[in-house]
């Protein structure tokens, strides 16, 4: 395939192809079958693969996520869909205490080739229990790999990469991206897990981001370029492992850094990235690093409040100018 | 049941008893540290259930799993080495008492989050069903687990998906220091399982013969494709919850009463030809060897500490 499709279609296509190729792959989660997926990702898959491989589960996040771990131990390649990251908190025991720990606890005997996909992020006025970005939290946990596809190509590639990985991989699909259109080329060799991608070359500031914020960052970069500020935009793609090398190389070139992260500031992945730059490239910096994050409040419902809480292109532009003044 | 089998079961139960008594000694000598949950008193459950399994079946157990590991056939040397934190341990010293693992015998822990093993056991049984393998998954847990949501989620899935799984509830009446009657409105646990339409039965967990026979029946039913079975085994731990506690939550007389039902006393009552002295003799050698093995084990290099986080780094 080499065509323009939506992010949603790209994820679906990847799952479909994987299931056609490998009998061990199956999808389970709430409403993935008859309903077609909470965000319509799995629409049509039940008809093609049947209810034994597209499994509608009860509202039992902990049990079906744990069942994914057990099935992975038993030789299957399960894809567990958790409707949104907020509900994954009910499965945190299984994700952290079991999936992430088993390989180590068993002295290397039991790896868990499990893929968990979930929806993350705000912007749809869904309030404080359906809009948070907790992928940075998950990136805290050794034993997990945390992927954040932003582009249509990555929406496809990351399912494939995750299924090929011997360890538990969590994929965070941002709710605002599903209708985005982009080019998917299924013939290109995907950039591996743990590799960031420079989405825009620039010389003045390194802007590090991931997920839906990538597009706000690119929009801001365009605005700034009209004003003579040249931004290099890095899409992290993977929050664990982090691609220190790509980050530090860019910092060594631009000497200025800003991070855009839809998580809250305190204890966030943006804080981690700043700490690493401090450790590895402190003397490269010409100015204090800056960041644009989600304000530290639970997500409000009202549209203007929600938009004020989230990172936005204008805030990114303002931050970039501030960094350039120093 | 015949004398041969009675001897075999007795041997395993006595091995667990003496092994754990040695653990207590080594704990006092500070060779073993951390939590150490003893199975003493409950041996008939693990030994009876394991008797009914084939080597292809999978086991998930809890933090009180020395008995299960021994009954399953993980070598005592490797278990003792694990308790010592040595590289030769069955989890390379990464797990400890609460996290015994062994791929060869399909022993999946050693899960120390109450109820944490149930969902994984469901998934294992699901994989067997999907791959059309005639295997059974057995999941052990205490009666304390019944209060957790994961328990109910898991039983529902097992019944709904008609999975080849045996649930074994070790009802020893206490979750740490809290008696079952203080935490459950319905204290008959087999009834709860039955409410999920799971074949379920309450049995005498101090009687290894009854456990073995009920397990054989259960496994036969599961293997013939009739879905999950739930066994509630009424049992009792003779020791504290972990190594030491003040046991303020129960009467000494209650403990003494249950000790009269000791499975190691019970079985020879039915089979007077069991040669206890001979078993003791054999087992004392096994235990001595296990201690020696653990003592002589290696402490893994600290340089390898970050291995075993991702498969690509594992030095197999
Ligand atoms: C989820 C969780 N909560 C609390 C604990 C602490 N804890 C360890 S064992 C235990 C009691 C469990 O009792 P039961 O399930 O009856 O098993 P038993 O120890 O009697 O074998 C508790 C509360 C834990 N390990 N996991
Ligand atoms: Mg108990």
CSV table of N, CA and C in Angstrom, one decimal, chain A residues 25-98:
chain,number,residue,atom,x,y,z
A,25,UNK,N,-1.9,-13.9,16.5
A,25,UNK,CA,-2.3,-12.5,16.8
A,25,UNK,C,-3.8,-12.5,17.0
A,26,UNK,N,-4.3,-11.9,18.1
A,26,UNK,CA,-5.7,-11.6,18.2
A,26,UNK,C,-5.9,-10.3,19.0
A,27,UNK,N,-7.1,-9.8,18.9
A,27,UNK,CA,-7.4,-8.5,19.5
A,27,UNK,C,-8.5,-8.7,20.5
A,28,UNK,N,-8.3,-8.2,21.8
A,28,UNK,CA,-9.3,-8.2,22.7
A,28,UNK,C,-9.4,-6.9,23.5
A,29,UNK,N,-10.7,-6.6,23.9
A,29,UNK,CA,-10.9,-5.4,24.7
A,29,UNK,C,-12.4,-5.1,24.7
A,30,UNK,N,-12.7,-4.0,25.3
A,30,UNK,CA,-14.1,-3.6,25.4
A,30,UNK,C,-14.6,-3.1,24.1
A,31,UNK,N,-15.7,-3.6,23.6
A,31,UNK,CA,-16.3,-3.1,22.4
A,31,UNK,C,-15.5,-3.1,21.1
A,32,UNK,N,-14.5,-4.0,21.1
A,32,UNK,CA,-13.7,-4.0,19.9
A,32,UNK,C,-14.4,-4.8,18.8
A,33,UNK,N,-15.4,-5.6,19.1
A,33,UNK,CA,-16.0,-6.5,18.1
A,33,UNK,C,-17.3,-5.9,17.5
A,34,UNK,N,-18.4,-6.2,18.2
A,34,UNK,CA,-19.7,-5.8,17.6
A,34,UNK,C,-19.8,-4.2,17.4
A,35,UNK,N,-19.3,-3.5,18.3
A,35,UNK,CA,-19.4,-2.0,18.3
A,35,UNK,C,-18.4,-1.5,17.3
A,36,UNK,N,-17.3,-2.2,17.1
A,36,UNK,CA,-16.3,-1.7,16.1
A,36,UNK,C,-15.1,-0.9,16.7
A,37,UNK,N,-15.1,-0.9,18.1
A,37,UNK,CA,-14.0,-0.1,18.8
A,37,UNK,C,-14.5,1.2,19.3
A,38,UNK,N,-14.2,1.6,20.5
A,38,UNK,CA,-14.6,2.8,21.1
A,38,UNK,C,-14.3,4.0,20.1
A,39,UNK,N,-13.2,3.9,19.4
A,39,UNK,CA,-12.8,5.0,18.5
A,39,UNK,C,-12.8,4.4,17.0
A,40,UNK,N,-13.6,3.3,16.9
A,40,UNK,CA,-13.8,2.8,15.5
A,40,UNK,C,-12.6,2.2,14.8
A,41,UNK,N,-11.6,1.9,15.6
A,41,UNK,CA,-10.4,1.4,15.0
A,41,UNK,C,-10.6,0.0,14.4
A,42,UNK,N,-11.3,-0.8,15.1
A,42,UNK,CA,-11.4,-2.3,14.7
A,42,UNK,C,-12.7,-2.5,13.9
A,43,UNK,N,-13.3,-1.5,13.4
A,43,UNK,CA,-14.5,-1.6,12.6
A,43,UNK,C,-14.3,-2.6,11.4
A,44,UNK,N,-15.1,-3.6,11.3
A,44,UNK,CA,-15.1,-4.6,10.2
A,44,UNK,C,-14.2,-5.8,10.5
A,45,UNK,N,-13.4,-5.7,11.6
A,45,UNK,CA,-12.5,-6.9,11.8
A,45,UNK,C,-13.2,-8.1,12.3
A,46,UNK,N,-14.3,-7.9,13.1
A,46,UNK,CA,-15.1,-9.0,13.6
A,46,UNK,C,-15.6,-9.8,12.5
A,47,UNK,N,-16.1,-9.1,11.4
A,47,UNK,CA,-16.7,-9.8,10.3
A,47,UNK,C,-15.6,-10.6,9.6
A,48,UNK,N,-14.4,-10.1,9.5
A,48,UNK,CA,-13.4,-10.8,8.8
A,48,UNK,C,-12.8,-12.0,9.6
A,49,UNK,N,-12.6,-11.7,10.9
A,49,UNK,CA,-11.8,-12.7,11.7
A,49,UNK,C,-12.7,-13.5,12.7
A,50,UNK,N,-13.9,-13.1,12.9
A,50,UNK,CA,-14.7,-13.9,13.8
A,50,UNK,C,-14.5,-13.6,15.3
A,51,UNK,N,-15.4,-14.0,16.1
A,51,UNK,CA,-15.4,-13.6,17.5
A,51,UNK,C,-14.4,-14.4,18.3
A,52,UNK,N,-13.7,-15.4,17.7
A,52,UNK,CA,-12.6,-16.0,18.5
A,52,UNK,C,-11.3,-15.2,18.5
A,53,UNK,N,-11.2,-14.4,17.5
A,53,UNK,CA,-9.9,-13.6,17.4
A,53,UNK,C,-10.2,-12.1,17.5
A,54,UNK,N,-11.4,-11.7,17.5
A,54,UNK,CA,-11.8,-10.3,17.8
A,54,UNK,C,-12.7,-10.4,19.0
A,55,UNK,N,-12.2,-10.3,20.2
A,55,UNK,CA,-12.9,-10.7,21.4
A,55,UNK,C,-13.5,-9.5,22.2
A,56,UNK,N,-14.8,-9.4,22.2
A,56,UNK,CA,-15.4,-8.4,23.1
A,56,UNK,C,-15.3,-8.9,24.5
A,57,UNK,N,-14.7,-8.1,25.4
A,57,UNK,CA,-14.5,-8.5,26.8
A,57,UNK,C,-15.6,-7.8,27.6
A,58,UNK,N,-15.8,-8.3,28.8
A,58,UNK,CA,-16.6,-7.5,29.8
A,58,UNK,C,-15.8,-6.3,30.3
A,59,UNK,N,-16.4,-5.5,31.0
A,59,UNK,CA,-15.7,-4.3,31.6
A,59,UNK,C,-14.8,-4.8,32.8
A,60,UNK,N,-13.7,-5.4,32.4
A,60,UNK,CA,-12.8,-6.0,33.4
A,60,UNK,C,-11.4,-5.8,33.0
A,61,UNK,N,-11.0,-4.5,33.1
A,61,UNK,CA,-9.7,-4.1,32.5
A,61,UNK,C,-8.6,-4.9,33.1
A,62,UNK,N,-8.7,-5.2,34.4
A,62,UNK,CA,-7.6,-5.9,35.1
A,62,UNK,C,-7.5,-7.3,34.5
A,63,UNK,N,-8.7,-8.0,34.5
A,63,UNK,CA,-8.7,-9.4,34.1
A,63,UNK,C,-8.3,-9.6,32.6
A,64,UNK,N,-8.8,-8.7,31.7
A,64,UNK,CA,-8.5,-9.0,30.3
A,64,UNK,C,-7.1,-8.5,30.0
A,65,UNK,N,-6.5,-7.5,30.7
A,65,UNK,CA,-5.1,-7.2,30.5
A,65,UNK,C,-4.2,-8.3,31.0
A,66,UNK,N,-4.6,-8.8,32.2
A,66,UNK,CA,-3.8,-9.9,32.7
A,66,UNK,C,-3.9,-11.1,31.8
A,67,UNK,N,-5.1,-11.3,31.3
A,67,UNK,CA,-5.3,-12.5,30.3
A,67,UNK,C,-4.4,-12.3,29.1
A,68,UNK,N,-4.2,-11.1,28.7
A,68,UNK,CA,-3.3,-10.8,27.6
A,68,UNK,C,-1.9,-11.2,28.0
A,69,UNK,N,-1.5,-11.0,29.2
A,69,UNK,CA,-0.1,-11.4,29.7
A,69,UNK,C,-0.1,-12.9,29.7
A,70,UNK,N,-1.1,-13.5,30.2
A,70,UNK,CA,-1.1,-15.0,30.3
A,70,UNK,C,-1.1,-15.6,28.9
A,71,UNK,N,-1.8,-15.1,28.0
A,71,UNK,CA,-1.9,-15.6,26.6
A,71,UNK,C,-0.5,-15.4,25.9
A,72,UNK,N,0.1,-14.3,26.2
A,72,UNK,CA,1.4,-14.0,25.6
A,72,UNK,C,2.4,-15.1,26.2
A,73,UNK,N,2.3,-15.4,27.5
A,73,UNK,CA,3.2,-16.4,28.1
A,73,UNK,C,2.9,-17.8,27.4
A,74,UNK,N,1.7,-17.9,27.0
A,74,UNK,CA,1.2,-19.2,26.4
A,74,UNK,C,1.5,-19.3,24.9
A,75,UNK,N,2.2,-18.3,24.4
A,75,UNK,CA,2.6,-18.4,23.0
A,75,UNK,C,1.8,-17.6,22.0
A,76,UNK,N,0.8,-16.9,22.4
A,76,UNK,CA,0.0,-16.1,21.5
A,76,UNK,C,0.7,-14.7,21.4
A,77,UNK,N,0.1,-13.9,20.4
A,77,UNK,CA,0.6,-12.5,20.3
A,77,UNK,C,-0.6,-11.6,20.4
A,78,UNK,N,-1.1,-11.4,21.7
A,78,UNK,CA,-2.3,-10.7,21.9
A,78,UNK,C,-2.1,-9.2,21.7
A,79,UNK,N,-3.1,-8.5,21.2
A,79,UNK,CA,-3.2,-7.1,21.2
A,79,UNK,C,-4.4,-6.8,22.1
A,80,UNK,N,-4.1,-6.1,23.3
A,80,UNK,CA,-5.1,-5.7,24.2
A,80,UNK,C,-5.5,-4.3,23.9
A,81,UNK,N,-6.7,-4.0,23.7
A,81,UNK,CA,-7.1,-2.6,23.5
A,81,UNK,C,-7.8,-2.1,24.8
A,82,UNK,N,-7.3,-1.1,25.4
A,82,UNK,CA,-7.9,-0.5,26.6
A,82,UNK,C,-8.5,0.8,26.1
A,83,UNK,N,-9.8,1.0,26.3
A,83,UNK,CA,-10.6,2.1,25.6
A,83,UNK,C,-9.9,3.4,25.7
A,84,UNK,N,-9.5,3.8,27.0
A,84,UNK,CA,-8.6,5.0,27.1
A,84,UNK,C,-7.7,4.8,28.3
A,85,UNK,N,-6.6,5.6,28.3
A,85,UNK,CA,-5.6,5.5,29.3
A,85,UNK,C,-6.2,5.6,30.7
A,86,UNK,N,-7.3,6.4,30.8
A,86,UNK,CA,-7.9,6.6,32.1
A,86,UNK,C,-8.3,5.3,32.7
A,87,UNK,N,-8.9,4.4,31.9
A,87,UNK,CA,-9.4,3.1,32.4
A,87,UNK,C,-8.2,2.1,32.6
A,88,UNK,N,-7.1,2.4,32.0
A,88,UNK,CA,-5.9,1.5,32.2
A,88,UNK,C,-5.5,1.5,33.7
A,89,UNK,N,-5.9,2.5,34.4
A,89,UNK,CA,-5.5,2.6,35.8
A,89,UNK,C,-6.1,1.4,36.6
A,90,UNK,N,-7.2,0.8,36.1
A,90,UNK,CA,-7.8,-0.4,36.7
A,90,UNK,C,-7.0,-1.6,36.4
A,91,UNK,N,-6.1,-1.5,35.4
A,91,UNK,CA,-5.3,-2.6,35.0
A,91,UNK,C,-3.8,-2.4,35.4
A,92,UNK,N,-3.6,-1.4,36.1
A,92,UNK,CA,-2.2,-1.0,36.4
A,92,UNK,C,-1.5,-2.1,37.2
A,93,UNK,N,-2.2,-2.8,38.0
A,93,UNK,CA,-1.6,-4.0,38.7
A,93,UNK,C,-1.0,-5.0,37.7
A,94,UNK,N,-1.8,-5.3,36.7
A,94,UNK,CA,-1.3,-6.3,35.8
A,94,UNK,C,-0.2,-5.8,34.9
A,95,UNK,N,-0.3,-4.5,34.5
A,95,UNK,CA,0.7,-3.9,33.6
A,95,UNK,C,2.1,-3.8,34.3
A,96,UNK,N,2.0,-3.3,35.6
A,96,UNK,CA,3.2,-3.0,36.3
A,96,UNK,C,3.7,-4.2,37.0
A,97,UNK,N,2.9,-4.7,37.9
A,97,UNK,CA,3.4,-5.8,38.8
A,97,UNK,C,3.7,-7.1,38.0
A,98,UNK,N,2.9,-7.4,36.9
A,98,UNK,CA,3.2,-8.6,36.2
A,98,UNK,C,3.9,-8.3,34.8
